[in-house]
Amino acid sequence: MNIPIKRSVGLAIAGIAAVGIIYACAGQRTATTNLVTGDAASKVYVAPGSYDEFYAFMSGGYSGQVSVYGLPSGRLLKLIPVFSQFAEDAYGYDAETKPLLETTYGFVPWDDSHHPELSMTDGVPDGRWLFINANNTPRIARIDLTRFETDEIIQIPNSAGGHASPFTTPDTKYVVSATRFSVPIPNTDVAIDTYKKNFKGTLSFITADQPGKMDIAFQILMPGYNYDLGHAGKGPSDGWFFFTSYNSEQANAKLEENASQNDKDYIAAVNYKRAEECIAQGVAKPQAAEYVHNYFDPSSRTAKSEKKTSVKVISPTDCAGVVYYLPTPKSPHGVDVDPTGEYIVAGGKLATVIPVHSFTKLQKAIADKAFDKTVDGIPVLKYDAVMAGEVQKPGLGPLHTEFDGKGYAYTSMFISSEVVKWKLGTWEVVDRIPTYYSIGHLMIPGGDSKKPWGKYLVAMNKITKDRYLPTGPEMAQSAQLIDISGDKMKLLLDFPTIGEPHYAQAIPASVIKDKQVKFHKLAESTNPWVTKAEADGGITRTGKKVDIKMIAIRSHFAPDNFEGVQVGDTVNFHVTNIEQDWDILHGFAVLGANTSELILQPGETRTLTWIPKGPGIYPFYCTDFCSALHQEMQGYIRVSPAGSATKLMANVSKKTQAQLAEANKEK
Ligand code: K7E
Ligand code: CUA
C-alpha cells in the first residue's frame, strides 16, 4: 500500500502556513488511488429490491438542500429542499411553501446549509426530525422525518453567518446557532475599523422540541471573534455547550494572515443551565430584534410566516459562570464531544496536535479559579489545567472528529487528506487512511452521540479532480465510504454528492422507515382551497383575481376546460390530488406560466399562480407519468382580452354549474 498522497508531500509542517497550496497538490494522479480491498463490492452491494441499512442525510452546502442516501450502497434516495427553491416539486414557488423562505430581508430563495443534525432523546438520535442551518441569512430549519419535508424555519436575529449550528442538546430542548461573523449588535452603520470596539458575537439557544413553536430562548453576547462550530455536552457534561472561536485577534481585514497570529484561540464552554437560572432571575434584557418564524402546518399543508420583535440577551458580565474560555491551538474549527461526555476534542486547523480538553479538569479548574485572565467578563481557564491530552503528529489540518463508541476517535485532516484513527485516553494514532481529496467533515452513524452505531465512516471531500469521469471544469463533490468495523480502516466506495456536503448524519433505517406517511388523508385536509370531490371544482372571480379549484386523479383533471379568464387577471390554479394511495403523484403545468410546475402528493392541494399575457387557448397537463392514459391527462383554459364578455365557465356537472353561476352573481 502506498503512502497517502498528502503526507508524502514533504511540505509537512511548512505547509501549515500555506493552506492554499494544497489544492494544487491534491490532483496529482498517483498509483495510490485504488486501495479498495477485494471484498469491498460485496460489502456495499444492496441487491435489487433490498433496503440499505442506514439513512444518511447530507447537507447540500451551497445547494441549500439536504440529500438522503442509503448506506452502504451510496444510492441517492431523495433531495429535500430546505433553503433553496426547488422547481422539481415547486418548493418555494407555490403559494403553499413560499412563506417558508420569508425573512426580515424579504423572500430569500437560497442559502448555504452545512450541518444536518438529528433530534435526540437522551443523547441518542431518535429519528423524529432533522435540523439544518442556513449560513448566509442565519436560519434553522426543522425537517419532519415521517414525510422528509421542511416544516419549520426560524431566522436568527443579531447574527451574521449562522455556521455553528444547529447542534442539539441531548434532549433536543435547544438547538444552537452562533455568529460566524461578528457585527455591531444591534447592527448599525459604523466604520469597519472600529471592529474591536463595536463588533460582537452572539450564541443563540433556540427551543426546538415542539413542532411549530421554535423560538429564540436566549442569546449570549460574546466578544467579537468568529464563532465556528459547536457541540453539546452529554452524560457528565450534559447542560454544557462548547463552541469554537477563531480570530481572537479581532482582525477585520486580511484574516488569512491577521487572524492566524495567536498561538491559541478559544473554545467557549457555555453552562446553559446557568443561563436558564439567570433568565429566571430576570438578568436577561429583552432587546428589540426583528426575525421571522415560518411554519408549514401539516393539516392544511400550507406555510405561514410570522414576525417576532424581541429576544432575551444575556451578558456574561451579568451572569457569572455562564461562559468560560478554554485556550485551544490554533484557529480551531470543529469541536466534538466523545460519547462519554468527558472529552472535548478540537480541530485546530493550523495546530500540529489535536488538543483534547477534559470536562472533569474543566470543573476543577473553575473550582480552583485557575484563570489566566478575563475577557469581557469571561474567565479564560489555564490550558494546562483543562487539557486532557494532545494527539501528537496526527497529520495536517485537523478539522472534525467523530467516535465509534469503542474508544476510538476519527479525525479528518484537510491538508494531509486523510482520516486518522486514534485512541481516547492514550492519544496514540493507531491507523490512517487517505481520502480523495481534501476531506472536510467525516461522519459515523451516531458518531457525535452517546451511542455511535459505528460500522461505517463517510468522508466528505472538498476536491474531486480525477475520481470520476470528467464533467468539465466542475466536478460533483465526492463522498467515500470507509469500513471501520475492524482494526484497519478499509475504503469501500466512492459516490458523488449534491452541492457541497459539509456535515452529515446517519441513523439505522429501522428507526424511521416504518413511520412514513404514505398519503395525506383527504377527509382531514384543512386547506382552504381543497377540492375533495370531482363535482366540487369550479371557477370564481373576485375583481381581477380568478380562483380555479380542480382535482387530479388517474387519468384526468376535473374540471378540465375553463373560459372567462381575461388578460391581466391573476389566475390561481388550486389543484388537489384526490388519490388516496402511496406514491401516486400528479403534476400540473400550464403553457406560458412564469413559475415551476406543481407536484402533488396524494391528498394534497397546491397552487400555481399565473398571469396570462395574451388572449388565446392555453393547454395544461399532468407532468408526472401517472398511468397508462397519462398523456390524456390534460385540459384547456381560454384567455380573452380584458373587458371581454366571455362568461366564466368550468365544465363541471350541470348542478355545480348552476351553483357556480349563483355564487358568481353574488360577487
Ligand atoms: Cu468544516 Cu461549515 Cu462544518 Cu464544512 S464546516 S468542512
Ligand atoms: Cu397524472 Cu400523469
XYZ file of C-alpha atoms and ligand atoms in Angstrom:
675
model
C 0.000 0.000 0.000
C 1.272 3.407 -0.870
C 1.587 6.369 1.382
C -1.361 8.737 1.376
C -0.829 11.457 -1.151
C -0.674 14.424 1.102
C 1.607 13.027 3.744
C 4.084 12.216 1.090
C 4.239 15.893 0.329
C 7.337 16.926 2.140
C 5.860 20.312 2.864
C 4.651 18.796 6.091
C 4.796 21.367 8.802
C 5.867 24.111 6.473
C 2.583 23.629 4.693
C 0.625 24.730 7.704
C 1.080 28.391 6.992
C 0.171 27.937 3.379
C -3.073 26.041 3.301
C -3.811 27.312 -0.172
C -1.074 25.431 -1.943
C -2.579 22.118 -1.027
C -5.208 22.327 -3.713
C -2.522 22.326 -6.315
C -1.089 19.105 -4.982
C -4.369 17.348 -4.442
C -4.845 16.493 -8.053
C -1.644 14.627 -8.644
C -2.612 11.319 -10.040
C -0.754 8.605 -8.231
C -0.921 4.881 -8.135
C -2.490 5.056 -4.685
C -5.991 5.840 -5.828
C -7.282 2.317 -5.855
C -6.969 0.975 -2.370
C -10.245 -0.871 -2.407
C -9.933 -4.316 -0.921
C -11.204 -7.405 -2.650
C -14.445 -7.853 -0.729
C -15.461 -4.194 -0.927
C -18.018 -4.776 -3.672
C -19.939 -7.335 -1.649
C -19.905 -5.044 1.387
C -21.679 -2.220 -0.435
C -23.899 -4.371 -2.627
C -27.563 -3.992 -1.787
C -29.467 -6.385 -4.014
C -32.310 -5.003 -6.157
C -35.424 -4.717 -4.013
C -33.466 -4.853 -0.758
C -33.005 -1.922 1.566
C -29.957 -0.136 2.814
C -29.028 -0.435 6.451
C -28.800 3.308 7.159
C -30.354 6.531 6.010
C -27.648 9.165 5.605
C -28.570 12.843 5.485
C -26.016 15.062 3.827
C -26.086 18.802 3.746
C -26.140 20.368 0.315
C -23.816 23.250 1.179
C -24.364 25.931 -1.426
C -27.251 23.979 -2.946
C -29.251 24.786 0.190
C -30.758 21.311 0.294
C -30.411 18.029 2.122
C -29.758 14.876 0.177
C -30.670 11.488 1.537
C -28.542 8.467 0.704
C -28.753 4.831 1.576
C -25.695 3.301 3.198
C -23.761 1.233 2.395
C -24.878 1.458 -1.232
C -24.427 5.222 -1.610
C -27.692 5.327 -3.573
C -29.406 8.720 -3.667
C -32.911 8.306 -2.230
C -34.208 11.849 -2.094
C -33.454 15.540 -2.245
C -35.181 17.543 0.448
C -35.404 21.218 -0.475
C -34.863 23.431 2.557
C -33.356 26.839 1.918
C -33.373 26.873 -1.878
C -36.282 26.900 -4.282
C -36.706 23.545 -5.957
C -38.521 23.609 -9.282
C -38.908 19.850 -9.304
C -41.664 19.954 -6.689
C -42.470 23.692 -6.601
C -40.923 24.125 -3.143
C -40.545 27.861 -2.688
C -42.525 28.501 -5.880
C -46.069 27.585 -4.940
C -48.290 29.579 -2.614
C -48.230 26.814 -0.010
C -44.446 26.681 0.543
C -43.281 30.200 -0.359
C -43.806 31.600 3.152
C -41.128 29.164 4.413
C -38.483 31.281 2.684
C -39.588 34.625 4.126
C -37.089 36.560 6.238
C -36.772 40.113 7.516
C -34.779 40.711 4.321
C -37.779 39.612 2.286
C -38.065 36.406 0.285
C -34.679 34.655 0.323
C -34.787 31.652 -2.032
C -31.273 30.369 -1.444
C -28.849 29.599 1.314
C -25.751 27.696 2.234
C -26.580 24.794 4.527
C -23.792 22.994 6.363
C -24.842 20.877 9.297
C -27.687 18.392 9.416
C -28.433 17.328 12.963
C -30.851 14.631 14.073
C -33.106 15.210 17.042
C -32.111 13.187 20.077
C -33.646 11.585 23.112
C -31.223 11.039 25.980
C -28.268 11.757 23.731
C -29.227 9.224 21.048
C -30.647 10.180 17.614
C -34.366 9.347 17.669
C -35.336 9.882 14.027
C -38.121 12.405 14.663
C -36.582 15.421 12.983
C -33.561 16.641 11.165
C -32.394 20.195 11.745
C -30.140 22.115 9.388
C -28.634 25.586 9.399
C -28.500 28.358 6.840
C -25.221 30.180 6.892
C -25.759 33.308 4.884
C -29.068 34.566 6.191
C -28.912 32.805 9.551
C -31.789 30.389 9.902
C -32.507 26.918 11.224
C -34.922 24.510 9.574
C -36.697 21.517 11.010
C -37.427 18.622 8.666
C -40.067 16.108 9.632
C -38.791 12.575 9.077
C -42.208 10.986 8.662
C -42.520 12.961 5.420
C -38.966 14.097 4.618
C -40.247 17.650 4.308
C -39.234 21.020 5.674
C -41.857 22.033 8.215
C -40.363 24.982 10.021
C -37.729 27.666 9.589
C -36.689 30.184 12.191
C -34.471 33.152 11.480
C -31.718 34.012 13.952
C -31.564 37.718 14.817
C -28.411 39.520 15.978
C -26.361 37.131 13.894
C -24.362 37.113 10.693
C -23.324 33.755 9.368
C -25.172 31.013 11.254
C -22.365 28.482 10.976
C -22.047 26.912 14.449
C -25.487 25.474 14.053
C -27.886 23.677 14.582
C -26.291 21.274 17.039
C -28.748 19.961 19.609
C -28.746 19.304 23.305
C -29.121 15.604 24.246
C -32.875 16.092 24.827
C -33.415 18.399 21.811
C -34.640 21.092 24.185
C -32.392 23.502 22.321
C -30.631 23.740 19.026
C -27.954 26.415 18.770
C -26.606 28.963 16.359
C -23.528 31.150 16.769
C -22.416 34.066 14.663
C -19.594 33.263 12.355
C -19.086 36.961 11.634
C -19.152 39.414 14.453
C -21.106 42.552 13.636
C -22.419 45.515 15.601
C -25.325 44.315 17.767
C -27.816 45.716 17.063
C -26.456 46.103 13.561
C -25.753 49.694 12.666
C -23.675 51.963 10.450
C -20.141 52.220 11.904
C -16.631 52.377 10.474
C -15.321 48.856 9.861
C -12.047 49.691 11.585
C -13.952 50.204 14.828
C -14.282 46.397 14.884
C -12.657 45.917 18.290
C -14.918 48.443 19.904
C -18.218 47.840 18.161
C -18.398 44.290 16.825
C -19.803 41.450 18.916
C -20.715 37.816 18.609
C -23.814 36.014 19.827
C -24.562 32.444 20.824
C -28.246 31.660 20.339
C -30.218 28.906 22.041
C -33.394 28.034 20.188
C -36.205 25.959 21.644
C -36.675 23.027 19.311
C -38.674 20.232 20.883
C -42.173 21.399 19.965
C -43.200 21.408 16.317
C -44.443 24.808 15.220
C -43.016 26.583 18.233
C -39.338 27.058 17.511
C -38.215 30.310 19.089
C -35.125 32.075 20.364
C -34.939 31.132 24.045
C -31.996 33.441 24.713
C -28.792 34.802 23.277
C -25.429 35.270 24.967
C -23.490 38.347 23.952
C -19.874 37.432 23.252
C -16.578 39.127 22.384
C -16.209 39.993 18.718
C -14.495 36.822 17.483
C -15.589 34.411 14.762
C -17.629 31.534 16.205
C -17.249 28.428 14.138
C -18.716 25.172 15.377
C -20.345 23.703 18.431
C -21.410 20.536 20.162
C -23.397 19.838 23.297
C -22.008 18.092 26.313
C -23.554 14.794 27.325
C -23.538 12.481 30.340
C -21.457 14.307 32.959
C -21.160 17.379 30.716
C -24.901 17.500 29.976
C -26.009 21.097 30.486
C -22.903 22.475 28.789
C -22.316 23.529 25.225
C -18.969 24.032 23.528
C -18.292 26.463 20.690
C -15.028 27.042 18.874
C -13.926 30.549 18.056
C -11.094 31.933 15.986
C -9.915 35.415 15.203
C -9.358 36.201 18.860
C -7.026 38.767 17.264
C -10.220 40.609 16.258
C -8.928 41.385 12.801
C -11.373 42.961 10.396
C -9.333 42.538 7.189
C -6.930 40.018 5.653
C -7.971 37.393 8.163
C -5.892 34.740 6.423
C -2.893 36.407 7.957
C -4.220 38.670 10.667
C -6.409 36.064 12.347
C -3.615 33.479 12.401
C -1.341 35.319 14.812
C -2.297 33.927 18.197
C -0.992 30.506 19.162
C -4.274 29.770 20.802
C -7.829 30.860 20.291
C -10.730 29.667 22.391
C -13.428 27.146 22.890
C -16.314 28.815 24.687
C -17.713 26.437 27.311
C -21.283 27.551 27.978
C -23.187 26.417 31.047
C -26.669 26.811 29.617
C -28.367 25.607 32.801
C -26.703 28.597 34.436
C -28.103 30.786 31.655
C -31.576 29.445 32.445
C -31.066 30.395 36.122
C -30.008 33.902 35.181
C -33.080 34.267 32.983
C -35.300 33.028 35.810
C -33.714 35.737 37.970
C -34.563 38.365 35.378
C -30.977 39.042 34.324
C -31.601 38.811 30.574
C -32.542 42.073 28.946
C -35.284 41.871 26.332
C -33.834 43.550 23.283
C -35.703 44.729 20.217
C -34.777 42.428 17.341
C -36.813 41.522 14.288
C -36.858 37.987 12.998
C -39.228 35.668 11.264
C -40.703 32.300 12.165
C -42.214 30.207 9.363
C -44.287 27.110 9.861
C -45.764 24.642 7.400
C -48.915 23.283 9.004
C -49.228 19.600 8.111
C -53.037 19.536 8.207
C -53.547 22.344 5.698
C -50.181 21.736 4.054
C -49.756 25.476 3.910
C -46.995 27.599 5.412
C -47.434 30.832 7.326
C -44.833 33.394 8.217
C -44.919 35.431 11.416
C -42.739 38.278 12.605
C -41.161 38.394 16.048
C -39.819 41.506 17.649
C -37.738 40.818 20.731
C -35.113 38.478 22.187
C -33.620 37.946 25.619
C -29.917 38.733 25.677
C -27.564 37.703 28.473
C -24.233 39.366 29.007
C -21.622 37.156 30.731
C -20.747 40.124 32.959
C -24.264 39.944 34.447
C -24.406 36.167 34.763
C -21.201 34.898 36.358
C -20.333 31.313 35.482
C -22.297 31.175 32.249
C -19.255 31.085 29.925
C -15.597 30.090 30.281
C -12.957 30.145 27.606
C -10.692 27.134 27.041
C -7.493 28.160 25.244
C -7.186 25.971 22.167
C -4.488 25.820 19.490
C -4.754 27.157 16.764
C -7.682 28.738 14.892
C -9.856 25.766 15.902
C -12.635 24.634 13.586
C -14.559 21.574 14.820
C -15.327 20.818 18.444
C -16.580 17.350 19.223
C -17.541 15.670 22.465
C -16.850 11.961 22.892
C -19.673 9.503 23.708
C -18.851 9.511 27.432
C -19.120 13.304 27.607
C -15.687 13.612 29.244
C -13.504 14.633 26.310
C -13.847 17.758 24.220
C -11.822 17.442 21.034
C -10.850 20.465 18.969
C -9.771 20.545 15.360
C -7.138 23.273 15.258
C -6.845 23.931 11.540
C -3.337 25.250 11.983
C -2.363 23.187 15.017
C 0.290 20.495 14.945
C -1.557 18.417 17.539
C -5.165 17.509 18.230
C -5.894 19.066 21.601
C -8.367 17.325 23.885
C -9.898 19.001 26.922
C -11.228 17.151 29.953
C -14.608 18.033 31.397
C -13.516 16.806 34.846
C -10.496 19.087 34.710
C -12.618 21.940 33.428
C -14.815 21.711 36.515
C -11.803 21.525 38.795
C -10.151 24.483 37.077
C -13.310 26.513 37.619
C -13.444 25.494 41.290
C -9.733 26.335 41.697
C -10.147 29.576 39.763
C -7.280 28.507 37.505
C -7.728 31.542 35.287
C -5.232 33.273 33.023
C -7.322 36.391 32.609
C -10.844 37.574 31.965
C -12.185 38.764 28.617
C -15.424 40.784 28.729
C -16.467 39.027 31.917
C -15.435 35.581 30.620
C -12.700 33.817 32.647
C -10.020 32.213 30.472
C -9.023 28.891 32.038
C -5.382 27.787 32.014
C -4.638 25.454 29.113
C -2.664 23.010 31.242
C -5.425 22.937 33.828
C -8.081 21.770 31.358
C -6.099 19.766 28.818
C -6.594 16.005 28.918
C -4.025 15.225 26.278
C -2.766 16.001 22.822
C -2.673 13.640 19.886
C 0.858 14.044 18.580
C 1.737 14.076 14.884
C -1.782 13.375 13.703
C -1.226 14.805 10.231
C -2.017 18.246 8.899
C -5.078 20.406 9.199
C -7.324 18.595 11.693
C -10.938 19.687 11.213
C -13.564 17.339 12.611
C -13.749 14.286 14.854
C -16.330 11.534 15.278
C -16.349 8.473 17.507
C -17.071 4.771 17.089
C -18.233 4.064 20.643
C -15.392 1.580 21.114
C -12.906 4.062 22.494
C -11.591 5.416 19.212
C -11.815 8.789 17.575
C -11.504 9.570 13.882
C -10.303 12.973 12.790
C -10.442 14.450 9.296
C -7.162 16.025 8.186
C -7.858 18.541 5.466
C -4.315 19.371 4.441
C -2.910 15.871 4.508
C -6.151 14.462 3.010
C -6.640 11.561 5.358
C -8.658 10.155 8.213
C -6.663 9.500 11.348
C -7.861 6.997 13.916
C -6.632 7.482 17.461
C -7.331 6.126 20.899
C -9.117 8.152 23.534
C -7.109 8.284 26.763
C -3.726 7.256 25.351
C -3.952 9.740 22.444
C -1.957 7.426 20.178
C -2.583 7.272 16.460
C -3.487 3.697 15.573
C -4.423 3.901 11.900
C -4.774 6.280 8.993
C -6.301 6.133 5.528
C -6.019 8.562 2.619
C -9.046 10.375 1.222
C -9.530 11.821 -2.254
C -9.137 14.745 -1.789
C -9.053 17.336 0.972
C -11.570 15.923 3.410
C -13.823 18.294 5.342
C -16.266 16.665 7.709
C -16.484 12.958 8.339
C -19.467 11.108 9.726
C -20.043 7.879 11.593
C -23.680 6.870 12.145
C -24.417 8.238 15.624
C -20.774 9.304 15.785
C -21.461 12.537 17.671
C -23.952 10.934 20.052
C -23.868 8.904 23.242
C -24.231 5.617 21.354
C -22.500 5.527 17.997
C -23.670 2.720 15.728
C -20.196 2.669 14.211
C -19.522 0.250 11.361
C -19.064 2.887 8.635
C -17.399 6.217 8.231
C -18.237 8.613 5.425
C -15.550 11.044 4.334
C -16.883 14.164 2.637
C -14.243 15.584 0.385
C -13.818 19.087 -0.950
C -11.958 18.313 -4.125
C -12.833 15.533 -6.555
C -10.484 16.032 -9.513
C -9.854 12.709 -11.216
C -12.082 10.374 -9.218
C -14.891 10.174 -11.768
C -15.377 10.606 -15.491
C -14.587 14.269 -16.088
C -17.547 16.645 -16.472
C -15.853 19.875 -17.465
C -14.308 22.330 -15.040
C -16.711 21.491 -12.239
C -16.934 18.042 -10.745
C -19.542 16.714 -8.318
C -18.225 16.567 -4.799
C -17.238 13.202 -3.544
C -18.043 11.078 -0.550
C -16.134 7.959 0.402
C -17.451 5.097 2.458
C -14.942 3.516 4.793
C -15.413 0.322 6.767
C -14.399 0.903 10.397
C -15.575 -2.407 11.806
C -12.075 -3.852 12.051
C -8.713 -2.633 13.361
C -7.801 -1.205 9.991
C -9.976 1.211 8.079
C -10.919 -0.027 4.622
C -12.115 2.037 1.694
C -15.306 0.532 0.253
C -16.908 3.015 -2.106
C -16.793 6.445 -3.753
C -20.039 8.185 -4.566
C -20.804 11.644 -5.916
C -22.902 14.046 -3.862
C -25.121 17.079 -4.409
C -23.822 20.583 -3.803
C -21.125 20.594 -1.175
C -21.858 18.234 1.658
C -20.280 19.633 4.759
C -21.638 17.532 7.530
C -23.966 14.535 7.549
C -25.895 12.357 9.956
C -26.976 8.767 9.657
C -29.416 6.577 11.510
C -30.408 2.916 11.174
C -33.211 2.647 8.625
C -35.249 0.613 11.100
C -35.719 3.701 13.300
C -37.698 5.641 10.715
C -38.685 3.502 7.775
C -41.928 2.202 9.299
C -43.096 5.647 10.388
C -43.506 7.049 6.907
C -46.668 8.849 5.888
C -47.941 7.191 2.694
C -50.579 9.742 1.684
C -52.414 12.705 3.168
C -55.959 11.935 4.247
C -58.215 13.978 2.038
C -61.058 13.912 4.560
C -58.754 15.578 7.114
C -57.368 18.302 4.870
C -57.913 21.782 6.270
C -56.516 23.509 3.199
C -58.855 26.422 2.387
C -58.695 25.586 -1.328
C -59.081 21.831 -1.121
C -61.422 20.162 -3.623
C -62.496 16.908 -2.076
C -64.767 15.559 -4.827
C -64.762 15.720 -8.565
C -68.008 17.694 -8.807
C -66.782 20.354 -6.375
C -64.357 22.045 -8.747
C -65.072 25.348 -10.436
C -64.010 28.854 -11.275
C -64.760 32.070 -9.398
C -63.828 35.680 -9.996
C -63.117 38.313 -7.346
C -62.212 41.505 -9.196
C -59.153 40.660 -11.267
C -58.435 37.535 -9.255
C -59.681 34.236 -10.604
C -59.570 31.110 -8.458
C -59.809 27.729 -10.070
C -60.472 24.664 -7.985
C -59.801 21.359 -9.650
C -58.923 17.773 -8.882
C -56.366 15.424 -10.341
C -56.884 11.682 -10.391
C -55.811 8.935 -12.785
C -56.211 9.981 -15.616
C -57.925 13.348 -15.738
C -58.337 16.770 -14.253
C -61.841 17.958 -13.353
C -62.903 20.438 -14.494
C -60.604 20.362 -17.495
C -61.979 23.256 -19.608
C -62.152 26.821 -18.355
C -63.316 30.038 -20.011
C -63.903 33.605 -18.919
C -60.346 34.424 -17.891
C -59.055 37.766 -19.177
C -55.645 39.173 -19.942
C -54.358 40.879 -16.796
C -56.156 38.530 -14.413
C -54.262 36.732 -11.699
C -55.276 33.122 -12.044
C -54.742 30.708 -9.155
C -54.969 27.045 -10.047
C -55.700 25.247 -6.783
C -55.147 21.639 -7.709
C -55.965 18.784 -5.347
C -54.631 15.315 -5.946
C -57.536 13.222 -4.634
C -55.665 9.919 -4.871
C -55.509 8.057 -1.562
C -52.708 5.709 -2.404
C -48.978 5.634 -1.680
C -46.659 7.272 -4.192
C -49.350 8.186 -6.722
C -48.447 11.703 -7.726
C -49.751 14.065 -10.346
C -48.196 17.206 -11.722
C -49.603 20.399 -13.165
C -48.115 22.830 -15.665
C -49.731 25.401 -17.968
C -48.331 26.918 -21.148
C -46.564 30.205 -20.534
C -46.571 30.081 -16.734
C -43.657 32.011 -15.255
C -43.047 29.591 -12.451
C -42.355 25.927 -11.881
C -44.783 23.064 -12.254
C -46.679 21.738 -9.270
C -46.095 18.265 -7.968
C -48.996 16.986 -5.926
C -48.641 14.329 -3.308
C -51.696 12.111 -2.814
C -54.296 14.035 -0.833
C -52.727 17.468 -1.008
C -53.639 20.793 -2.557
C -51.142 23.149 -4.169
C -51.490 26.414 -6.002
C -49.912 27.673 -9.207
C -50.367 31.368 -9.869
C -50.408 32.597 -13.455
C -50.922 35.985 -15.073
C -51.754 35.326 -18.737
C -50.103 37.841 -21.048
C -52.218 37.478 -24.158
C -55.520 36.072 -25.452
C -55.611 32.521 -26.724
C -56.008 28.926 -25.724
C -53.550 27.553 -23.184
C -53.218 23.837 -22.560
C -52.296 22.416 -19.199
C -51.181 18.879 -18.453
C -50.024 16.413 -15.851
C -46.234 16.317 -15.651
C -45.870 13.024 -13.794
C -46.320 9.854 -15.863
C -49.027 8.519 -13.599
C -50.943 5.969 -15.603
C -51.417 4.359 -18.997
C -53.541 7.355 -20.018
C -51.191 9.932 -18.542
C -50.834 11.565 -21.954
C -54.615 12.086 -21.954
C -54.395 13.899 -18.623
C -54.715 17.444 -19.942
C -57.077 20.395 -20.344
C -57.526 23.883 -21.821
C -58.020 27.343 -20.475
C -59.292 30.099 -22.716
C -57.964 33.626 -22.205
C -59.944 36.529 -23.658
C -58.988 40.199 -23.988
C -59.533 42.414 -20.949
C -63.160 43.507 -20.726
C -64.394 40.604 -22.897
C -67.962 39.361 -22.454
C -66.913 35.698 -22.360
C -68.641 34.122 -19.361
C -66.875 32.233 -16.629
C -67.140 28.566 -17.453
C -65.864 25.358 -15.978
C -67.072 22.120 -17.492
C -68.329 20.528 -14.322
C -71.716 18.917 -13.801
C -74.858 20.936 -14.555
C -75.761 21.180 -10.894
C -72.384 22.539 -9.959
C -72.526 24.934 -12.887
C -75.773 26.351 -11.562
C -74.311 26.751 -8.081
C -71.282 28.437 -9.581
C -73.413 30.857 -11.538
C -75.279 31.695 -8.317
C -72.073 32.196 -6.376
C -70.560 34.389 -9.042
C -73.689 36.507 -9.354
C -73.455 37.450 -5.693
C -69.945 38.887 -6.113
Cu -15.988 22.102 8.475
Cu -19.156 24.530 7.517
Cu -18.841 22.185 9.320
Cu -17.681 22.418 6.089
S -17.670 23.244 8.038
S -15.951 21.203 6.253
Cu -51.473 12.443 -13.669
Cu -49.919 11.996 -15.285
